[in-house]
Amino acid sequence: MATKEHLADRLDPATTVLMTVECQHGVVGADSALPELAKEARSSGALHNVALLVAGAHEAGVQVLHAVAERRPDGRGANRNARLFRAAERLPIQQYSGSRAVRIAEPIEVADEDIVVRRLHGLSPVSGTDVDALLRNLGCRTLIVTGVSANVAIPNAVFDAVNLGYTAVVPADAIAGVPADYTPAMIRHTLALVATVTTTDEILGCLKTPRRITRA
């Protein structure tokens, strides 16, 4: 875990963006296409912590970006080159564009100033989407990554962010995957090697701490 000073240095509200990954009804909601993942996201407290972080970001003036995975009803543009994609095609609930399944799930509150980025293909919420260009235009240097899943999309997002030159911050209690014991293993053996691993409370504490302004 990062020290408070180390973390505070990275969480300047002016250069920090908080990203939620696939925190949508069709993934983590009551009507999820992936009920095991949805149950874990809620029972572990991860989804609740994402909501706390989003609220804290809104209060601190940190930009929030919601990364949503969806597909067209006709499947155009979607991947079929991995077992995961082919299995998703057969699920009883589909992440169709414009449907309830792709709306951000409670208890996360979406503000008018939030940005929602939707992707029709791939595994990553960053690579091949508008996210990198948006982050650069926002002056982002640090990307806080939250959401699901620790199995696929979260590590994809972290790796892509690091490869693109951003500092990745991962609140360990605001991500979830399946089975439950996989997430801490992923954090310890993989994400901790490339990202600053911390907690929801530590991030919120840094965002609430007034920053000293150095004047020329």
PDB file of C-alpha atoms in Angstrom:
ATOM      1  CA  MET A   1       0.000   0.000   0.000  1.00  0.00           C
ATOM      2  CA  ALA A   2       1.162   3.517  -0.774  1.00  0.00           C
ATOM      3  CA  THR A   3       2.009   5.949   2.017  1.00  0.00           C
ATOM      4  CA  LYS A   4      -0.315   8.903   2.524  1.00  0.00           C
ATOM      5  CA  GLU A   5       2.357  11.328   1.338  1.00  0.00           C
ATOM      6  CA  HIS A   6       3.120   9.245  -1.749  1.00  0.00           C
ATOM      7  CA  LEU A   7      -0.556   9.054  -2.620  1.00  0.00           C
ATOM      8  CA  ALA A   8      -1.280  12.716  -1.946  1.00  0.00           C
ATOM      9  CA  ASP A   9       1.476  13.717  -4.366  1.00  0.00           C
ATOM     10  CA  ARG A  10      -0.355  11.868  -7.131  1.00  0.00           C
ATOM     11  CA  LEU A  11      -3.908  12.970  -6.419  1.00  0.00           C
ATOM     12  CA  ASP A  12      -3.989  16.579  -7.475  1.00  0.00           C
ATOM     13  CA  PRO A  13      -7.663  17.144  -8.398  1.00  0.00           C
ATOM     14  CA  ALA A  14      -6.589  19.235 -11.400  1.00  0.00           C
ATOM     15  CA  THR A  15      -4.648  16.363 -12.961  1.00  0.00           C
ATOM     16  CA  THR A  16      -6.559  13.329 -11.659  1.00  0.00           C
ATOM     17  CA  VAL A  17      -9.428  11.446 -13.318  1.00  0.00           C
ATOM     18  CA  LEU A  18     -11.537   8.751 -11.658  1.00  0.00           C
ATOM     19  CA  MET A  19     -12.688   6.019 -14.033  1.00  0.00           C
ATOM     20  CA  THR A  20     -15.421   3.496 -13.291  1.00  0.00           C
ATOM     21  CA  VAL A  21     -15.238   0.352 -15.410  1.00  0.00           C
ATOM     22  CA  GLU A  22     -18.378  -1.530 -16.479  1.00  0.00           C
ATOM     23  CA  CYS A  23     -20.360  -0.417 -13.419  1.00  0.00           C
ATOM     24  CA  GLN A  24     -23.545  -0.849 -15.434  1.00  0.00           C
ATOM     25  CA  HIS A  25     -26.854  -2.572 -14.691  1.00  0.00           C
ATOM     26  CA  GLY A  26     -26.179  -5.460 -17.063  1.00  0.00           C
ATOM     27  CA  VAL A  27     -22.903  -6.285 -15.295  1.00  0.00           C
ATOM     28  CA  VAL A  28     -23.198  -5.335 -11.604  1.00  0.00           C
ATOM     29  CA  GLY A  29     -26.931  -4.622 -11.262  1.00  0.00           C
ATOM     30  CA  ALA A  30     -29.747  -6.806  -9.981  1.00  0.00           C
ATOM     31  CA  ASP A  31     -30.518  -7.821 -13.572  1.00  0.00           C
ATOM     32  CA  SER A  32     -26.902  -8.686 -14.408  1.00  0.00           C
ATOM     33  CA  ALA A  33     -25.920 -11.021 -17.217  1.00  0.00           C
ATOM     34  CA  LEU A  34     -23.111 -12.109 -14.854  1.00  0.00           C
ATOM     35  CA  PRO A  35     -24.869 -12.754 -11.521  1.00  0.00           C
ATOM     36  CA  GLU A  36     -21.791 -14.215  -9.787  1.00  0.00           C
ATOM     37  CA  LEU A  37     -19.756 -11.105 -10.582  1.00  0.00           C
ATOM     38  CA  ALA A  38     -22.632  -8.798  -9.629  1.00  0.00           C
ATOM     39  CA  LYS A  39     -23.047 -10.583  -6.295  1.00  0.00           C
ATOM     40  CA  GLU A  40     -19.345 -10.302  -5.541  1.00  0.00           C
ATOM     41  CA  ALA A  41     -19.207  -6.622  -6.517  1.00  0.00           C
ATOM     42  CA  ARG A  42     -22.015  -5.881  -4.072  1.00  0.00           C
ATOM     43  CA  SER A  43     -21.283  -8.284  -1.206  1.00  0.00           C
ATOM     44  CA  SER A  44     -17.607  -7.301  -1.101  1.00  0.00           C
ATOM     45  CA  GLY A  45     -18.515  -3.630  -0.807  1.00  0.00           C
ATOM     46  CA  ALA A  46     -16.647  -2.791  -4.008  1.00  0.00           C
ATOM     47  CA  LEU A  47     -19.640  -1.215  -5.759  1.00  0.00           C
ATOM     48  CA  HIS A  48     -20.487   0.790  -2.642  1.00  0.00           C
ATOM     49  CA  ASN A  49     -16.909   2.030  -2.496  1.00  0.00           C
ATOM     50  CA  VAL A  50     -17.002   3.021  -6.158  1.00  0.00           C
ATOM     51  CA  ALA A  51     -20.065   5.114  -5.357  1.00  0.00           C
ATOM     52  CA  LEU A  52     -18.245   6.731  -2.426  1.00  0.00           C
ATOM     53  CA  LEU A  53     -15.268   7.544  -4.637  1.00  0.00           C
ATOM     54  CA  VAL A  54     -17.472   9.032  -7.348  1.00  0.00           C
ATOM     55  CA  ALA A  55     -19.250  11.215  -4.781  1.00  0.00           C
ATOM     56  CA  GLY A  56     -15.908  12.272  -3.320  1.00  0.00           C
ATOM     57  CA  ALA A  57     -14.548  13.069  -6.761  1.00  0.00           C
ATOM     58  CA  HIS A  58     -17.580  15.233  -7.538  1.00  0.00           C
ATOM     59  CA  GLU A  59     -17.100  17.128  -4.283  1.00  0.00           C
ATOM     60  CA  ALA A  60     -13.356  17.614  -4.856  1.00  0.00           C
ATOM     61  CA  GLY A  61     -13.695  18.690  -8.486  1.00  0.00           C
ATOM     62  CA  VAL A  62     -12.057  15.543  -9.860  1.00  0.00           C
ATOM     63  CA  GLN A  63     -13.266  14.565 -13.324  1.00  0.00           C
ATOM     64  CA  VAL A  64     -15.240  11.298 -13.412  1.00  0.00           C
ATOM     65  CA  LEU A  65     -15.297   9.085 -16.496  1.00  0.00           C
ATOM     66  CA  HIS A  66     -17.562   6.048 -16.821  1.00  0.00           C
ATOM     67  CA  ALA A  67     -16.379   3.317 -19.205  1.00  0.00           C
ATOM     68  CA  VAL A  68     -19.278   1.232 -20.479  1.00  0.00           C
ATOM     69  CA  ALA A  69     -19.183  -1.954 -22.564  1.00  0.00           C
ATOM     70  CA  GLU A  70     -22.060  -2.458 -24.979  1.00  0.00           C
ATOM     71  CA  ARG A  71     -23.010  -4.043 -28.282  1.00  0.00           C
ATOM     72  CA  ARG A  72     -25.354  -3.393 -31.170  1.00  0.00           C
ATOM     73  CA  PRO A  73     -28.324  -5.737 -31.508  1.00  0.00           C
ATOM     74  CA  ASP A  74     -26.932  -6.837 -34.874  1.00  0.00           C
ATOM     75  CA  GLY A  75     -23.492  -7.444 -33.346  1.00  0.00           C
ATOM     76  CA  ARG A  76     -21.690  -5.303 -35.917  1.00  0.00           C
ATOM     77  CA  GLY A  77     -18.175  -4.374 -34.863  1.00  0.00           C
ATOM     78  CA  ALA A  78     -18.102  -6.779 -31.924  1.00  0.00           C
ATOM     79  CA  ASN A  79     -15.253  -9.242 -31.387  1.00  0.00           C
ATOM     80  CA  ARG A  80     -15.682 -12.992 -31.879  1.00  0.00           C
ATOM     81  CA  ASN A  81     -12.020 -13.950 -31.621  1.00  0.00           C
ATOM     82  CA  ALA A  82     -12.056 -15.289 -28.053  1.00  0.00           C
ATOM     83  CA  ARG A  83     -14.194 -17.692 -26.030  1.00  0.00           C
ATOM     84  CA  LEU A  84     -15.281 -14.854 -23.735  1.00  0.00           C
ATOM     85  CA  PHE A  85     -16.922 -12.953 -26.585  1.00  0.00           C
ATOM     86  CA  ARG A  86     -18.678 -16.006 -27.989  1.00  0.00           C
ATOM     87  CA  ALA A  87     -20.014 -16.904 -24.536  1.00  0.00           C
ATOM     88  CA  ALA A  88     -21.283 -13.337 -24.052  1.00  0.00           C
ATOM     89  CA  GLU A  89     -23.349 -13.652 -27.237  1.00  0.00           C
ATOM     90  CA  ARG A  90     -25.343 -16.464 -25.624  1.00  0.00           C
ATOM     91  CA  LEU A  91     -26.116 -14.727 -22.322  1.00  0.00           C
ATOM     92  CA  PRO A  92     -29.832 -14.115 -21.603  1.00  0.00           C
ATOM     93  CA  ILE A  93     -29.176 -10.428 -20.892  1.00  0.00           C
ATOM     94  CA  GLN A  94     -27.343  -8.431 -23.546  1.00  0.00           C
ATOM     95  CA  GLN A  95     -25.545  -5.109 -23.146  1.00  0.00           C
ATOM     96  CA  TYR A  96     -27.447  -3.487 -25.994  1.00  0.00           C
ATOM     97  CA  SER A  97     -26.806   0.177 -26.775  1.00  0.00           C
ATOM     98  CA  GLY A  98     -29.544   2.365 -25.313  1.00  0.00           C
ATOM     99  CA  SER A  99     -30.924  -0.322 -23.000  1.00  0.00           C
ATOM    100  CA  ARG A 100     -31.110  -0.294 -19.200  1.00  0.00           C
ATOM    101  CA  ALA A 101     -28.258  -2.816 -19.156  1.00  0.00           C
ATOM    102  CA  VAL A 102     -25.736  -0.150 -20.196  1.00  0.00           C
ATOM    103  CA  ARG A 103     -26.880   2.528 -17.733  1.00  0.00           C
ATOM    104  CA  ILE A 104     -24.686   3.181 -14.705  1.00  0.00           C
ATOM    105  CA  ALA A 105     -25.922   1.106 -11.772  1.00  0.00           C
ATOM    106  CA  GLU A 106     -27.000   2.330  -8.350  1.00  0.00           C
ATOM    107  CA  PRO A 107     -25.726   3.442  -5.913  1.00  0.00           C
ATOM    108  CA  ILE A 108     -23.346   5.331  -8.247  1.00  0.00           C
ATOM    109  CA  GLU A 109     -24.620   8.795  -9.089  1.00  0.00           C
ATOM    110  CA  VAL A 110     -23.767  10.274 -12.476  1.00  0.00           C
ATOM    111  CA  ALA A 111     -23.305  14.057 -12.549  1.00  0.00           C
ATOM    112  CA  ASP A 112     -23.841  16.304 -15.554  1.00  0.00           C
ATOM    113  CA  GLU A 113     -20.099  16.935 -15.784  1.00  0.00           C
ATOM    114  CA  ASP A 114     -19.240  13.223 -15.919  1.00  0.00           C
ATOM    115  CA  ILE A 115     -18.102  11.745 -19.212  1.00  0.00           C
ATOM    116  CA  VAL A 116     -19.449   8.389 -20.416  1.00  0.00           C
ATOM    117  CA  VAL A 117     -17.311   6.479 -22.917  1.00  0.00           C
ATOM    118  CA  ARG A 118     -18.964   3.539 -24.666  1.00  0.00           C
ATOM    119  CA  ARG A 119     -17.138   0.793 -26.520  1.00  0.00           C
ATOM    120  CA  LEU A 120     -18.459  -1.796 -28.959  1.00  0.00           C
ATOM    121  CA  HIS A 121     -15.379  -3.989 -29.152  1.00  0.00           C
ATOM    122  CA  GLY A 122     -12.427  -5.413 -27.310  1.00  0.00           C
ATOM    123  CA  LEU A 123     -11.543  -6.060 -23.710  1.00  0.00           C
ATOM    124  CA  SER A 124     -10.090  -2.728 -22.644  1.00  0.00           C
ATOM    125  CA  PRO A 125     -11.921   0.428 -21.583  1.00  0.00           C
ATOM    126  CA  VAL A 126      -8.856   2.428 -22.684  1.00  0.00           C
ATOM    127  CA  SER A 127      -7.213   0.978 -25.788  1.00  0.00           C
ATOM    128  CA  GLY A 128      -9.183   1.575 -28.986  1.00  0.00           C
ATOM    129  CA  THR A 129     -11.588   4.030 -27.308  1.00  0.00           C
ATOM    130  CA  ASP A 130     -11.721   7.817 -26.861  1.00  0.00           C
ATOM    131  CA  VAL A 131     -10.364   7.567 -23.317  1.00  0.00           C
ATOM    132  CA  ASP A 132      -6.704   8.424 -24.003  1.00  0.00           C
ATOM    133  CA  ALA A 133      -7.518  11.516 -26.067  1.00  0.00           C
ATOM    134  CA  LEU A 134     -10.054  12.675 -23.481  1.00  0.00           C
ATOM    135  CA  LEU A 135      -7.586  12.195 -20.618  1.00  0.00           C
ATOM    136  CA  ARG A 136      -4.922  14.206 -22.415  1.00  0.00           C
ATOM    137  CA  ASN A 137      -7.363  17.006 -23.201  1.00  0.00           C
ATOM    138  CA  LEU A 138      -8.357  17.033 -19.528  1.00  0.00           C
ATOM    139  CA  GLY A 139      -4.729  17.372 -18.450  1.00  0.00           C
ATOM    140  CA  CYS A 140      -4.819  14.026 -16.677  1.00  0.00           C
ATOM    141  CA  ARG A 141      -1.643  12.614 -15.177  1.00  0.00           C
ATOM    142  CA  THR A 142      -3.162  10.178 -12.661  1.00  0.00           C
ATOM    143  CA  LEU A 143      -5.953   7.724 -13.449  1.00  0.00           C
ATOM    144  CA  ILE A 144      -7.861   6.080 -10.593  1.00  0.00           C
ATOM    145  CA  VAL A 145      -9.255   2.767 -11.859  1.00  0.00           C
ATOM    146  CA  THR A 146     -12.340   1.257 -10.197  1.00  0.00           C
ATOM    147  CA  GLY A 147     -15.043  -1.269 -11.036  1.00  0.00           C
ATOM    148  CA  VAL A 148     -15.041  -4.715 -12.650  1.00  0.00           C
ATOM    149  CA  SER A 149     -13.697  -7.086 -13.388  1.00  0.00           C
ATOM    150  CA  ALA A 150     -10.378  -7.853 -11.756  1.00  0.00           C
ATOM    151  CA  ASN A 151     -10.244 -10.810 -14.140  1.00  0.00           C
ATOM    152  CA  VAL A 152     -10.105  -8.880 -17.426  1.00  0.00           C
ATOM    153  CA  ALA A 153     -11.119  -5.227 -17.820  1.00  0.00           C
ATOM    154  CA  ILE A 154      -9.390  -3.799 -14.739  1.00  0.00           C
ATOM    155  CA  PRO A 155      -5.915  -5.173 -15.518  1.00  0.00           C
ATOM    156  CA  ASN A 156      -6.428  -4.173 -19.160  1.00  0.00           C
ATOM    157  CA  ALA A 157      -7.199  -0.608 -18.082  1.00  0.00           C
ATOM    158  CA  VAL A 158      -4.226  -0.426 -15.726  1.00  0.00           C
ATOM    159  CA  PHE A 159      -1.746  -1.820 -18.246  1.00  0.00           C
ATOM    160  CA  ASP A 160      -2.989   0.498 -20.981  1.00  0.00           C
ATOM    161  CA  ALA A 161      -2.860   3.532 -18.688  1.00  0.00           C
ATOM    162  CA  VAL A 162       0.713   2.758 -17.666  1.00  0.00           C
ATOM    163  CA  ASN A 163       1.783   2.095 -21.249  1.00  0.00           C
ATOM    164  CA  LEU A 164       0.333   5.461 -22.257  1.00  0.00           C
ATOM    165  CA  GLY A 165       2.306   7.279 -19.570  1.00  0.00           C
ATOM    166  CA  TYR A 166      -0.334   7.806 -16.882  1.00  0.00           C
ATOM    167  CA  THR A 167       0.132   6.965 -13.215  1.00  0.00           C
ATOM    168  CA  ALA A 168      -2.443   4.310 -12.334  1.00  0.00           C
ATOM    169  CA  VAL A 169      -4.004   4.227  -8.865  1.00  0.00           C
ATOM    170  CA  VAL A 170      -6.092   1.218  -7.820  1.00  0.00           C
ATOM    171  CA  PRO A 171      -8.232   1.252  -4.667  1.00  0.00           C
ATOM    172  CA  ALA A 172      -8.103  -2.439  -3.765  1.00  0.00           C
ATOM    173  CA  ASP A 173     -11.522  -2.342  -2.092  1.00  0.00           C
ATOM    174  CA  ALA A 174     -13.238  -0.724  -5.102  1.00  0.00           C
ATOM    175  CA  ILE A 175     -12.599  -3.443  -7.675  1.00  0.00           C
ATOM    176  CA  ALA A 176     -14.073  -6.937  -7.841  1.00  0.00           C
ATOM    177  CA  GLY A 177     -13.694 -10.185  -9.754  1.00  0.00           C
ATOM    178  CA  VAL A 178     -14.559 -13.870  -9.461  1.00  0.00           C
ATOM    179  CA  PRO A 179     -13.922 -15.995  -7.577  1.00  0.00           C
ATOM    180  CA  ALA A 180     -13.594 -13.734  -4.536  1.00  0.00           C
ATOM    181  CA  ASP A 181     -10.054 -14.821  -3.710  1.00  0.00           C
ATOM    182  CA  TYR A 182      -8.830 -14.022  -7.220  1.00  0.00           C
ATOM    183  CA  THR A 183      -8.987 -10.251  -6.756  1.00  0.00           C
ATOM    184  CA  PRO A 184      -6.448  -9.976  -3.897  1.00  0.00           C
ATOM    185  CA  ALA A 185      -4.141 -12.345  -5.788  1.00  0.00           C
ATOM    186  CA  MET A 186      -4.372 -10.214  -8.926  1.00  0.00           C
ATOM    187  CA  ILE A 187      -3.676  -7.083  -6.895  1.00  0.00           C
ATOM    188  CA  ARG A 188      -0.728  -8.525  -5.006  1.00  0.00           C
ATOM    189  CA  HIS A 189       1.009 -10.357  -7.821  1.00  0.00           C
ATOM    190  CA  THR A 190       0.201  -8.162 -10.826  1.00  0.00           C
ATOM    191  CA  LEU A 191      -1.403  -4.773 -10.279  1.00  0.00           C
ATOM    192  CA  ALA A 192       0.868  -3.822  -7.383  1.00  0.00           C
ATOM    193  CA  LEU A 193       3.827  -4.113  -9.737  1.00  0.00           C
ATOM    194  CA  VAL A 194       2.576  -1.378 -12.058  1.00  0.00           C
ATOM    195  CA  ALA A 195       0.037   0.700 -10.100  1.00  0.00           C
ATOM    196  CA  THR A 196      -0.207   2.529  -6.797  1.00  0.00           C
ATOM    197  CA  VAL A 197      -2.458   0.275  -4.698  1.00  0.00           C
ATOM    198  CA  THR A 198      -4.462   1.965  -1.967  1.00  0.00           C
ATOM    199  CA  THR A 199      -7.950   2.040  -0.396  1.00  0.00           C
ATOM    200  CA  THR A 200     -11.130   4.037  -0.809  1.00  0.00           C
ATOM    201  CA  ASP A 201     -10.691   5.782   2.549  1.00  0.00           C
ATOM    202  CA  GLU A 202      -7.124   6.785   1.753  1.00  0.00           C
ATOM    203  CA  ILE A 203      -8.123   8.308  -1.588  1.00  0.00           C
ATOM    204  CA  LEU A 204     -11.048  10.177  -0.040  1.00  0.00           C
ATOM    205  CA  GLY A 205      -8.773  11.434   2.716  1.00  0.00           C
ATOM    206  CA  CYS A 206      -6.330  12.831   0.168  1.00  0.00           C
ATOM    207  CA  LEU A 207      -9.096  14.477  -1.863  1.00  0.00           C
ATOM    208  CA  LYS A 208     -10.482  16.176   1.250  1.00  0.00           C
ATOM    209  CA  THR A 209      -7.077  17.475   2.371  1.00  0.00           C
ATOM    210  CA  PRO A 210      -6.504  21.097   1.278  1.00  0.00           C
ATOM    211  CA  ARG A 211      -3.510  21.379  -0.997  1.00  0.00           C
ATOM    212  CA  ARG A 212      -0.859  23.991  -0.352  1.00  0.00           C
ATOM    213  CA  ILE A 213      -0.526  26.444  -3.246  1.00  0.00           C
ATOM    214  CA  THR A 214       2.970  27.595  -4.054  1.00  0.00           C
ATOM    215  CA  ARG A 215       3.011  31.050  -5.609  1.00  0.00           C
ATOM    216  CA  ALA A 216       5.865  32.426  -7.684  1.00  0.00           C
TER     217      ALA A 216
END
